[in-house]
Each structure stands twice: as C-alpha cells, then as structure tokens.
mmCIF file of C-alpha atoms in Angstrom:
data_model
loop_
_atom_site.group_PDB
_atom_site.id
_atom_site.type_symbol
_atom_site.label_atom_id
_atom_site.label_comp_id
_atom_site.label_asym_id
_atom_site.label_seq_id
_atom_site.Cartn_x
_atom_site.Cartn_y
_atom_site.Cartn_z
ATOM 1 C CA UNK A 1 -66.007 -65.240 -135.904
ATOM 2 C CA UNK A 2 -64.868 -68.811 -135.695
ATOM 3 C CA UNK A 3 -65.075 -68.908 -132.039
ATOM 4 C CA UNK A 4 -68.799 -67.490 -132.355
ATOM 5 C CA UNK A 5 -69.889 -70.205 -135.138
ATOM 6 C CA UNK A 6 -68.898 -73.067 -132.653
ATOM 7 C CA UNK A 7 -70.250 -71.303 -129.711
ATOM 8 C CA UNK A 8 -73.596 -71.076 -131.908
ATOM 9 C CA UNK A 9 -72.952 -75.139 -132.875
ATOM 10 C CA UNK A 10 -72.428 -76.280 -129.239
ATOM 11 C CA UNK A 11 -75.429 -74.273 -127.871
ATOM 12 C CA UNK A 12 -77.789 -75.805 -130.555
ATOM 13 C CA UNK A 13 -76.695 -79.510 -129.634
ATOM 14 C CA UNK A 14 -77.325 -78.816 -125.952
ATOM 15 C CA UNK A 15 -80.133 -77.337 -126.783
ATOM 16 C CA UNK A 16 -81.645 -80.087 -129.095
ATOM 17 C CA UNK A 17 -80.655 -82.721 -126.173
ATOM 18 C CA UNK A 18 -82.455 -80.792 -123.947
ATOM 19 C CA UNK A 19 -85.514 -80.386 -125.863
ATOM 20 C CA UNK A 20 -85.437 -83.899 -127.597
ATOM 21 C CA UNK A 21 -87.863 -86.422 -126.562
ATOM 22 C CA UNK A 22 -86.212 -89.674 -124.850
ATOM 23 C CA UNK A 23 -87.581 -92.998 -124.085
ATOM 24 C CA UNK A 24 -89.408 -94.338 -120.724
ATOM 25 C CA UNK A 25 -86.863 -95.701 -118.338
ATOM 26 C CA UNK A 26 -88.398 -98.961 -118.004
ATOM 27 C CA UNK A 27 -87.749 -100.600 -114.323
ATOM 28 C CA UNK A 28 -89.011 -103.681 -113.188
ATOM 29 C CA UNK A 29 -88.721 -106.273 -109.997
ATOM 30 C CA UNK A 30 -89.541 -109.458 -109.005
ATOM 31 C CA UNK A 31 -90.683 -110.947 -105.993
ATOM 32 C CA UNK A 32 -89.732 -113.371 -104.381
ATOM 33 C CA UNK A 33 -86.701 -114.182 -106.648
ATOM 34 C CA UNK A 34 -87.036 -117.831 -105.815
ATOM 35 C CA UNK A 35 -89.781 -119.672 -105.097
ATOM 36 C CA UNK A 36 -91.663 -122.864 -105.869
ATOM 37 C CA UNK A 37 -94.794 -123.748 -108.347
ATOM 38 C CA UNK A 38 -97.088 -123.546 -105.694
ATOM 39 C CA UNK A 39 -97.084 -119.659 -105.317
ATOM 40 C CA UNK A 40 -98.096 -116.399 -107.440
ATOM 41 C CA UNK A 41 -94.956 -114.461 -107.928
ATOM 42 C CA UNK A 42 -95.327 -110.557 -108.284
ATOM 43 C CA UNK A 43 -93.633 -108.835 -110.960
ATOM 44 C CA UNK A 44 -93.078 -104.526 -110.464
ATOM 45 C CA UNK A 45 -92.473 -102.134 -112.972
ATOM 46 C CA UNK A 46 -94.183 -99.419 -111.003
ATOM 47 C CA UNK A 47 -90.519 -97.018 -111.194
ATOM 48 C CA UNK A 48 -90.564 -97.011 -114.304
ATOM 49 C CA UNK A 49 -90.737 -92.918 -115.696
ATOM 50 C CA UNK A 50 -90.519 -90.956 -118.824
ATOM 51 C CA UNK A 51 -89.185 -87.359 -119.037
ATOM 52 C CA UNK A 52 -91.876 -85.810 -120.620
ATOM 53 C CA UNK A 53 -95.232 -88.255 -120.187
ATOM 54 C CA UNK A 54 -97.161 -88.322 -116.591
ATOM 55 C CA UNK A 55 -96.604 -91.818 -115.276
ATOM 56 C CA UNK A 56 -100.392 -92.737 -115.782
ATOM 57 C CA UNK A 57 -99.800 -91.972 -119.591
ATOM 58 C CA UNK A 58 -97.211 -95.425 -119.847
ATOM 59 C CA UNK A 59 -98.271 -98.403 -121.074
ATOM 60 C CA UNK A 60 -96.812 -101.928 -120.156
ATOM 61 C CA UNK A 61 -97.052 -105.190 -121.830
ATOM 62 C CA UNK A 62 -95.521 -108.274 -120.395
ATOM 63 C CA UNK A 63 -93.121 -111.694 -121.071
ATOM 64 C CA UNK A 64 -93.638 -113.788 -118.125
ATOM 65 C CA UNK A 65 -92.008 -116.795 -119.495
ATOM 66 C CA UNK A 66 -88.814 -115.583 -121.544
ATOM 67 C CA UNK A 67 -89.984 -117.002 -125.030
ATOM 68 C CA UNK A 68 -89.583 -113.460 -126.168
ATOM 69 C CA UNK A 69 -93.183 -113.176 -127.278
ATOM 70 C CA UNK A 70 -95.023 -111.251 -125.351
ATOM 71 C CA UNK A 71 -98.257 -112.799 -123.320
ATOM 72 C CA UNK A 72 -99.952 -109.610 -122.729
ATOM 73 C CA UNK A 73 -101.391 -106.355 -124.857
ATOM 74 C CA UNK A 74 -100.254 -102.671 -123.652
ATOM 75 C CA UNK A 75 -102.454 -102.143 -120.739
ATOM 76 C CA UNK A 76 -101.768 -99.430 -117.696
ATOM 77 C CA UNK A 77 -101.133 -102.472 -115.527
ATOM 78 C CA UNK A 78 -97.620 -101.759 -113.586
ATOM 79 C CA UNK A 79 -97.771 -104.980 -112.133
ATOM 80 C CA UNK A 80 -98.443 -108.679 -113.008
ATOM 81 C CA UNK A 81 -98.841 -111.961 -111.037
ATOM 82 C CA UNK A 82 -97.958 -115.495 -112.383
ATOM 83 C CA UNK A 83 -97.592 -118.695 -111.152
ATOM 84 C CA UNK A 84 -95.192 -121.553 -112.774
ATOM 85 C CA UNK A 85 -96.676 -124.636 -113.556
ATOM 86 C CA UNK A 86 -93.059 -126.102 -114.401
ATOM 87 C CA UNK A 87 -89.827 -125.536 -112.771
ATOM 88 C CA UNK A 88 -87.002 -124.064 -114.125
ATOM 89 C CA UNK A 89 -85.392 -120.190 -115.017
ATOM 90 C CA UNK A 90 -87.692 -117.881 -115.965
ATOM 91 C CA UNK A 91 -86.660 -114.132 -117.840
ATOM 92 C CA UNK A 92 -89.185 -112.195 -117.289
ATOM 93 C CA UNK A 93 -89.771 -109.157 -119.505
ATOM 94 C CA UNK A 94 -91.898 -105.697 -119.464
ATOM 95 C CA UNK A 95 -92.059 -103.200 -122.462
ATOM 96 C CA UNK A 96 -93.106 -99.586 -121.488
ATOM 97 C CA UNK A 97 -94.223 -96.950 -123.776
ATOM 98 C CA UNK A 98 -94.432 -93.451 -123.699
ATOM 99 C CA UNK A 99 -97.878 -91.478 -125.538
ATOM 100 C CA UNK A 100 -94.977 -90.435 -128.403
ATOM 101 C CA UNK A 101 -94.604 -94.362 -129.614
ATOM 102 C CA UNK A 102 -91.150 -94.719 -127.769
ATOM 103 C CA UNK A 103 -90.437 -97.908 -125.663
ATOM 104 C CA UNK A 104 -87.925 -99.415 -123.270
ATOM 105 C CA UNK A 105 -87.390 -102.498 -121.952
ATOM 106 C CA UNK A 106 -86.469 -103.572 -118.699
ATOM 107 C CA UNK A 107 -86.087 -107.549 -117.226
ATOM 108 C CA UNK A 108 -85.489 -109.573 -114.598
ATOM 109 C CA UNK A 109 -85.619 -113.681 -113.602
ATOM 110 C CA UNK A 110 -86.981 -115.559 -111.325
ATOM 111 C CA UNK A 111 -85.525 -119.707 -109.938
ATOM 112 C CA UNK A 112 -88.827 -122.077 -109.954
ATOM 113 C CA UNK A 113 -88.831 -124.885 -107.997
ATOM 114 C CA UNK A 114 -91.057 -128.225 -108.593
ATOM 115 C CA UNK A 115 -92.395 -130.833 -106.870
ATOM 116 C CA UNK A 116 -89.125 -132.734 -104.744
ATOM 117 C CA UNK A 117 -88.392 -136.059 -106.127
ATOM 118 C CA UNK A 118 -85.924 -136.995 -104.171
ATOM 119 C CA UNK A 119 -87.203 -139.237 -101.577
ATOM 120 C CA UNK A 120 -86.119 -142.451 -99.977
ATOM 121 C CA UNK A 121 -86.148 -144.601 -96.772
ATOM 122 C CA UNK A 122 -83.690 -144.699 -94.052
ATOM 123 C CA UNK A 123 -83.549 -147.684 -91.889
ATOM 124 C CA UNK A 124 -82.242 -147.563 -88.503
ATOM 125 C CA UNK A 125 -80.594 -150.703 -87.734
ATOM 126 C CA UNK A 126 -79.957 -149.751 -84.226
ATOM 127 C CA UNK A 127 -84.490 -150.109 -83.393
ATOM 128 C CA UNK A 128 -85.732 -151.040 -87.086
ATOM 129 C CA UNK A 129 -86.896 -147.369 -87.456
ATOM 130 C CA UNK A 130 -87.881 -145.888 -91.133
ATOM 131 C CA UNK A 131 -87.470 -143.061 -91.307
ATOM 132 C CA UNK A 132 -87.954 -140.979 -94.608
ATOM 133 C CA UNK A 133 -85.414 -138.750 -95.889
ATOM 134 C CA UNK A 134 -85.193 -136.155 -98.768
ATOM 135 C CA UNK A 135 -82.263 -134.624 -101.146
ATOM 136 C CA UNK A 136 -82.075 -130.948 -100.961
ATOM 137 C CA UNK A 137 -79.202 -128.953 -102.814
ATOM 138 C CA UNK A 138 -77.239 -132.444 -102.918
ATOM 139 C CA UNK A 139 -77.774 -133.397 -99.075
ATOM 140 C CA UNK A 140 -80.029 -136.031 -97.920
ATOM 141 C CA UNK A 141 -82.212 -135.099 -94.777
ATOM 142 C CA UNK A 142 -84.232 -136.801 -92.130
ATOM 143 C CA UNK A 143 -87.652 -135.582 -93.134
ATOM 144 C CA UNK A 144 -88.921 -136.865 -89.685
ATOM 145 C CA UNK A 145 -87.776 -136.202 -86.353
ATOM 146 C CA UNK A 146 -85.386 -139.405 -84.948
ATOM 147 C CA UNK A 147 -87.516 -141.211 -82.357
ATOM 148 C CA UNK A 148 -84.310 -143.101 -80.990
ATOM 149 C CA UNK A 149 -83.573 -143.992 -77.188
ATOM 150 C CA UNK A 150 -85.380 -146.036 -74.567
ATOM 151 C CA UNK A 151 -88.726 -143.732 -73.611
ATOM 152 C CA UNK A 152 -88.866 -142.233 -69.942
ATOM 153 C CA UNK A 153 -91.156 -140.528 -67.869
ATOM 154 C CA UNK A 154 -90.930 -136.796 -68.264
ATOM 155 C CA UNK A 155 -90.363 -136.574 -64.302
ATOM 156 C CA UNK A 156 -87.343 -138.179 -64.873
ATOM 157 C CA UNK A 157 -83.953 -136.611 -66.053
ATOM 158 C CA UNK A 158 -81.798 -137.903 -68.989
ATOM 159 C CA UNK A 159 -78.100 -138.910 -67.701
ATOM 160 C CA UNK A 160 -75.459 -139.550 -68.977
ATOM 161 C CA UNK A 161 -74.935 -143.228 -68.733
ATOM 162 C CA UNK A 162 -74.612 -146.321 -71.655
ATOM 163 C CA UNK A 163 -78.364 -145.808 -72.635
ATOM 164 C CA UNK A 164 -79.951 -142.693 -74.978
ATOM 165 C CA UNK A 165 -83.188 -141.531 -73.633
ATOM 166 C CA UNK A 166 -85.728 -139.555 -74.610
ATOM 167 C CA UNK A 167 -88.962 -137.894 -73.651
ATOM 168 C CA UNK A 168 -91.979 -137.832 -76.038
ATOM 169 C CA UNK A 169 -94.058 -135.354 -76.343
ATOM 170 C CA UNK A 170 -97.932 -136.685 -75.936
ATOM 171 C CA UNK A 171 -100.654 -134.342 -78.039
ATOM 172 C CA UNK A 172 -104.237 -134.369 -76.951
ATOM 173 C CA UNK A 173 -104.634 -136.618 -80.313
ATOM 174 C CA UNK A 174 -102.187 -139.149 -79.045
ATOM 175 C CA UNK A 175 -100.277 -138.635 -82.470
ATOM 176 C CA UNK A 176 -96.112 -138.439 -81.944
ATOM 177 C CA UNK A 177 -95.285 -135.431 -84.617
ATOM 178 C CA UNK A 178 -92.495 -134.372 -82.823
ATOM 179 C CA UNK A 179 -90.584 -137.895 -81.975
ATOM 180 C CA UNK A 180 -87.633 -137.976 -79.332
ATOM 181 C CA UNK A 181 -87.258 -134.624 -77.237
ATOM 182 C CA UNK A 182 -83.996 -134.357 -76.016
ATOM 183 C CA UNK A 183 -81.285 -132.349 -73.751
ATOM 184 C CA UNK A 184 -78.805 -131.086 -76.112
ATOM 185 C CA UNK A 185 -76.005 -133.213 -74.353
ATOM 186 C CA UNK A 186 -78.081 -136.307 -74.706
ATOM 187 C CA UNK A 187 -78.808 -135.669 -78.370
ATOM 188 C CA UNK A 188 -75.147 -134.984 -78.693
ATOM 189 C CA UNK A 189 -74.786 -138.368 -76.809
ATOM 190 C CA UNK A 190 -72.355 -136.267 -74.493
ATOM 191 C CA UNK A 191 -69.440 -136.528 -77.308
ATOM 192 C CA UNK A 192 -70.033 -132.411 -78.421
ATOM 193 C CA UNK A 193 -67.076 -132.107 -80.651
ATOM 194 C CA UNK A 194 -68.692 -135.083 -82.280
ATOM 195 C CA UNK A 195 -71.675 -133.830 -84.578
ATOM 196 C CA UNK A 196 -73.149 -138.009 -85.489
ATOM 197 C CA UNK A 197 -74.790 -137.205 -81.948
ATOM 198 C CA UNK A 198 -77.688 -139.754 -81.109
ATOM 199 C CA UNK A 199 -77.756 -140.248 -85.032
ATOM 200 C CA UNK A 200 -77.153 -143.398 -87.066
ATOM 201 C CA UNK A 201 -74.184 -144.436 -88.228
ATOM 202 C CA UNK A 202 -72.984 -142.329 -91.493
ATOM 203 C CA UNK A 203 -75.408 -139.048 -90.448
ATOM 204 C CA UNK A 204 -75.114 -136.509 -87.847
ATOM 205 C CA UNK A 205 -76.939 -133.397 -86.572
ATOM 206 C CA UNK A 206 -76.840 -130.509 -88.817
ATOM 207 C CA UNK A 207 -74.284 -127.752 -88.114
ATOM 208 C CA UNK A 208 -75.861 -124.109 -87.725
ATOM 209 C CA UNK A 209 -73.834 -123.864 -91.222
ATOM 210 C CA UNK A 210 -76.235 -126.477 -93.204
ATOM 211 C CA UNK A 211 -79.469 -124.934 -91.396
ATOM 212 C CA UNK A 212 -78.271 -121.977 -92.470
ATOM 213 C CA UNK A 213 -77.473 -122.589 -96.012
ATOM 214 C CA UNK A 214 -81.066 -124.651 -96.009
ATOM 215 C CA UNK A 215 -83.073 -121.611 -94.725
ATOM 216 C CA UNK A 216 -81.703 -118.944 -96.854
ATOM 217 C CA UNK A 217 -82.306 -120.587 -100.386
ATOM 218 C CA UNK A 218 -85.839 -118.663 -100.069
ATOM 219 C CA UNK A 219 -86.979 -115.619 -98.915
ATOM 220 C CA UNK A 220 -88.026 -116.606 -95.170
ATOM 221 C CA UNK A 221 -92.278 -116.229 -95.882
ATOM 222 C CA UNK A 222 -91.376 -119.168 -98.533
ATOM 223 C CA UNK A 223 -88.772 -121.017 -96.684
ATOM 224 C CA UNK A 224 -91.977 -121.598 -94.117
ATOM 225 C CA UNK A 225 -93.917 -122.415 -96.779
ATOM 226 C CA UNK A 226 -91.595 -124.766 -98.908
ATOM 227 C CA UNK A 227 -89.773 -126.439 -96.023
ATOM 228 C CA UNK A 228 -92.918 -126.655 -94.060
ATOM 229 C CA UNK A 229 -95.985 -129.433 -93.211
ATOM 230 C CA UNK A 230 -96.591 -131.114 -96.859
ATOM 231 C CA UNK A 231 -94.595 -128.307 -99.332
ATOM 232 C CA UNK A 232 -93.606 -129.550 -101.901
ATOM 233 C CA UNK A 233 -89.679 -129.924 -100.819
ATOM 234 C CA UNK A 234 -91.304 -132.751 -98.670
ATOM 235 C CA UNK A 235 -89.024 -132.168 -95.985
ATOM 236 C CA UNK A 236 -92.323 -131.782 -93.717
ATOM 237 C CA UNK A 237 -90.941 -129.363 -90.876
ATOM 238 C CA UNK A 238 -93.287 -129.478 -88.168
ATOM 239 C CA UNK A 239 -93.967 -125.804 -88.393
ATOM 240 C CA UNK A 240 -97.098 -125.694 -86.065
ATOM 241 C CA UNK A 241 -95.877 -127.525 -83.231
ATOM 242 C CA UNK A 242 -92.808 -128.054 -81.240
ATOM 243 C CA UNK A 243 -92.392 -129.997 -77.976
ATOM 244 C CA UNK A 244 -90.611 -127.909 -75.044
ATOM 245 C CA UNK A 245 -89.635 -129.609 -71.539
ATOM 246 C CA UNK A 246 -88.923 -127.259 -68.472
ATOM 247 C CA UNK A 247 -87.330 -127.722 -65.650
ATOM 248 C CA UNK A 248 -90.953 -129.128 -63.454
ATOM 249 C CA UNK A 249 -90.866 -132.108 -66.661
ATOM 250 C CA UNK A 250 -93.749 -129.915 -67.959
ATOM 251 C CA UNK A 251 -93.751 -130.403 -71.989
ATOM 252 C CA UNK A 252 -95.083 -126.867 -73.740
ATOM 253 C CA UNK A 253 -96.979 -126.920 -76.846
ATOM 254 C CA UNK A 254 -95.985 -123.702 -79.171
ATOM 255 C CA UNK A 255 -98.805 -124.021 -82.233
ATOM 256 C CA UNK A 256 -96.521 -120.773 -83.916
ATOM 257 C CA UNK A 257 -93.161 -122.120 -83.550
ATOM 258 C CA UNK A 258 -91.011 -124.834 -84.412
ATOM 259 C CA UNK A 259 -87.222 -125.243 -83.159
ATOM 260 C CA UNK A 260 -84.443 -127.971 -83.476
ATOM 261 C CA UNK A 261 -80.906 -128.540 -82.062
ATOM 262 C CA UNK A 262 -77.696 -127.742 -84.058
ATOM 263 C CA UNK A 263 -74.719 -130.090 -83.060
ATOM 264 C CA UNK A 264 -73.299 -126.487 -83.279
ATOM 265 C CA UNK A 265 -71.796 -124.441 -79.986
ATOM 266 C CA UNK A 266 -70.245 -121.716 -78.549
ATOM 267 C CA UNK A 267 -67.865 -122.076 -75.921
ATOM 268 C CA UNK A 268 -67.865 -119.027 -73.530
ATOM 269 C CA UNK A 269 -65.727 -119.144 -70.302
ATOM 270 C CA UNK A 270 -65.802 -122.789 -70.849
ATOM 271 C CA UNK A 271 -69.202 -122.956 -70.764
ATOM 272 C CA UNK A 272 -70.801 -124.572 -74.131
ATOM 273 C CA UNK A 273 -73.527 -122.434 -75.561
ATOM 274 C CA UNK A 274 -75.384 -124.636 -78.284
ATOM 275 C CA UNK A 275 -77.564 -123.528 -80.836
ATOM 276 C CA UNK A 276 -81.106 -123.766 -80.865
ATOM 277 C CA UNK A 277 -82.425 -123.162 -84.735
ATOM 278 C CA UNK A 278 -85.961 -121.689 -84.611
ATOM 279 C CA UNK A 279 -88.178 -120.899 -87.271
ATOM 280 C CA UNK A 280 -91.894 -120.412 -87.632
ATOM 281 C CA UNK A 281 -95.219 -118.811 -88.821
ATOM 282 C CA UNK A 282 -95.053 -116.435 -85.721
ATOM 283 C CA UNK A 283 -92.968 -113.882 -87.214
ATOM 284 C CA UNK A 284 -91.963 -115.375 -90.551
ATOM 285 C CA UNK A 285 -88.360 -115.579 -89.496
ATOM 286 C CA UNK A 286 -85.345 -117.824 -89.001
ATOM 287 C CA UNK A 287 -83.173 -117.564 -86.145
ATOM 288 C CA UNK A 288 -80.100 -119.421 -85.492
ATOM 289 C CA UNK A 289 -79.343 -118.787 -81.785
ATOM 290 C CA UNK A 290 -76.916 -119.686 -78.835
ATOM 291 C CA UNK A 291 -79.034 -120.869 -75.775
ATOM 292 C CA UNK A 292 -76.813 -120.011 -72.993
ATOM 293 C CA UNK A 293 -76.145 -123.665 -70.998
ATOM 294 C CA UNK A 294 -75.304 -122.585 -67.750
ATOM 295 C CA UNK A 295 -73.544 -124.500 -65.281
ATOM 296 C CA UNK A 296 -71.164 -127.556 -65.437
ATOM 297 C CA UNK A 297 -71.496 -130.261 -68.036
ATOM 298 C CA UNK A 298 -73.146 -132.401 -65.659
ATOM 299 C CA UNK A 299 -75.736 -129.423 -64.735
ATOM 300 C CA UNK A 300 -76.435 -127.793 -67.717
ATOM 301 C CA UNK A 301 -79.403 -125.954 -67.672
ATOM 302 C CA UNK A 302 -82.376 -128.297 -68.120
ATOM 303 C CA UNK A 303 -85.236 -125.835 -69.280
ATOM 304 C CA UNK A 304 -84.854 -126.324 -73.243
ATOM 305 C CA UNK A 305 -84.980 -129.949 -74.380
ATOM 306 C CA UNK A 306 -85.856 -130.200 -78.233
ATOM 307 C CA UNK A 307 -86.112 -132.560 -81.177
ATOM 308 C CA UNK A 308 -83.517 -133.571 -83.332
ATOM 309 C CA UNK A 309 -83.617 -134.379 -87.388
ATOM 310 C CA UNK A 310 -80.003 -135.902 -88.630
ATOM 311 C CA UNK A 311 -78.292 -135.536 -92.297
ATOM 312 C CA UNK A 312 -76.364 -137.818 -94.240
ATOM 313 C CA UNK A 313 -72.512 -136.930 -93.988
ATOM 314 C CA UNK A 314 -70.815 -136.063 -97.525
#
C-alpha cells in the first residue's frame, strides 16, 4: 500500500509538470555586436517559443538603451532597429509574452563607437611632409599614405641604392590619393628584419599582427565602413582606389579594392614572401596574404608595388 501511495504521488507530479503551463523562452540577438553611431543595428528575438502558444500568438516589447524602462508597447514585432546617437555600452532588452500573461526575458549588448577624436599632425622632418595621424585602440596611425622618396618615372625601376624612390600613381583628376607606390623591398628600405621601413624616425610599417588586430574590432561590412573614406574613425582608408604597378610600369586602377604592405614576411626556401593586406567593398572582406616574391633579393618579382601607411612604435 505504501509503495502504491507514492507511485500515485510521483505520477501526479509528472503529470502536473507535464500539463502545467511554462513561460516563453525568450531569445534574442544582436547584430553587428560592435559598431559605430553612424549605423542602424538589428536586434532578433525571432527564436524565441512557448510550449503551448503558436509563435504568432507572442508579444515583444523592447529596452534598446538598458535604462530598464522599456521604450516600446507589446507589439508582434520580433525584431527592432536602432541607431546610437552617443557612444558607449548598450544592454539591450526584449520581454516576450505568451496569450496566458506569462513573460520571459532575454538580453544582449551591443559596443557603440563615436565620432574619433583623436587626431593630430605628423611632421616629417626628412621633406617637411604633414601628414595626419589618428589614435585607434591606443596606437597612433598614418591616416594618409607616406608620399616619401625622390619621384621617378614609372618606366624606371626602384634600386637599391642611398636614395628611396617612389612611383605615383596619376588619376584622370590629377589628385594623388594614393601617395608613394612602392616595391616591398624599397618600402622596407631593403633592411626586412627592420619594420621602420621607408618610415620616419619613431614609426614603422604595421606588422600583419596590428592590421589584424585593426580589422577585426568590427564585423568586416563595418570595418569597410568605419575604417573607410570619411568614417568616423577618420583613419580615411582609400577604399575605392588602389594604385598597382606591373611589370610593363603600367599603374592599374582597382575602384573595388584597396591593399597595403605589411613589413610582415614569410621566408620559404629562403625566399621572403611578404604580406600584402587587402581589404575592400568587392567582397566585404579582409585578407592578410603572402605574395609569393620570387627570385633573388635583387630580382624579386616586380608585378605588385603598393602604398604604404606607417604607425607610431609603443
């Protein structure tokens, strides 16, 4: 008999779980996670589900700003846009409720970026070049390509002898966006296990490492965006244009892509393999490359020649 009464009491608990109405499962996302005041971000809570309700009969109402009040009425909206007027960390909140009165919440945050403030002048003693330069995640950048070395005919090669030269790169406008194009040795001023390069004294070409850590503080369709041609980081990368030299001193014009050298390199059966950092509106992506250099130092392969931005050693 005793055995039977608890039998009886464990089958009516299972029973009652099984039976007893539960809450939504509220679920939400945010998109991107980082991103600057000049976009709409897009918040998700289209997984959320309830084990009893059709999904159509939820209701959401939103906190966009983490105040804990919330901005919006329950409405069937799954989804909400918002842009950020100021930067900062935002919670974001949604509240979903079943047709029986019972809620859940779910949240998620979101890293807003402002205006960059950060800017100053660079002055390069070595031609009286200004250049202007910008502080991103504590490092100062070029945010202009470096125009240094004695200008020479693109039918001519750069050497390596006691003066830097460089090719420019003329646009139908006559406007120099892209400054000095250079061979990678050249830019590296032929010292490649020395990153300062063709750079003023106290800055050197970026490693693959800082364009790396650079291009992945934002999903890649913002990096473009933020990074790019007057975002608001202001470090103004020339994401529409890029000069090219081949091999016939024939400069190419790519209006989808934009690439720089690394002071990065691989060596591979003592050949050096530098990288070639390329990123642009062509296929929203970021690629940090090895461009295979061919050849003895002296005869490297001469059909990629590229600009150059420095940054400020620590």
């Amino acid at each position: 008999m005793r055995y039977y009464i608890i039998q009886i009491f464990f089958s009516f608990v299972f029973f009652s779980c099984e039976t007893g109405n539960l809450p939504p499962v509220a679920k939400l996302s945010a998109f991107p996670p980082v991103g600057d005041t000049s976009i709409l971000f897009e918040f998700n809570a289209n997984g959320s589900e309830d084990d009893r309700n059709y999904a159509i009969g939820l209701v959401y109402r939103w906190d966009l700003d983490g105040d804990e009040v919330w901005d919006t009425d329950y409405t069937h909206y799954k989804t909400m846009t918002y842009r950020y007027l100021k930067p900062g960390n935002y919670t974001i909140s949604v509240e979903v409720k079943d047709l029986d009165g019972l809620v859940s919440i779910a949240r998620d945050s979101v890293e807003v970026f402002g205006e960059n403030l950060d800017i100053d002048t660079l002055y390069d003693s070595r031609d009286g070049n200004n250049y202007r330069i910008v502080k991103i995640m504590g490092l100062w950048w070029m945010a202009e390509n470096i125009r240094y070395g004695t200008l020479i005919p693109s039918d001519r090669e750069q050497t390596n002898n006691d003066t830097v030269e460089r090719y420019r790169f003329y646009r139908k406008d006559m406007r120099d966006t892209v400054g000095g194009i250079y061979r990678w040795f050249e830019a590296m001023n032929y010292q490649i296990k020395d990153p300062k390069g063709i750079c003023p004294a106290g800055w050197h070409i970026p490693t693959n490492v800082e364009f790396e850590r650079l291009f992945k503080s934002f999903p890649i369709q913002y990096t473009l965006q933020y990074y790019g041609k007057d975002g608001l980081s202001k470090l103004d990368l020339d994401l529409n244009n890029y000069g090219e030299r081949w091999e016939d001193g024939y400069f190419w014009e790519n209006p989808l892509q934009g690439s720089l050298w690394s002071s990065s390199f691989k060596n591979v059966e003592n050949r050096h393999w530098p990288y070639i950092v390329e990123f642009g509106n062509q296929f929203s992506t970021f690629n940090s490359t090895f461009y295979d250099c061919t050849g003895p130092e002296n005869n490297c392969h001469t059909t990629r020649y590229q600009s150059v931005r420095c940054i400020r050693n620590n």
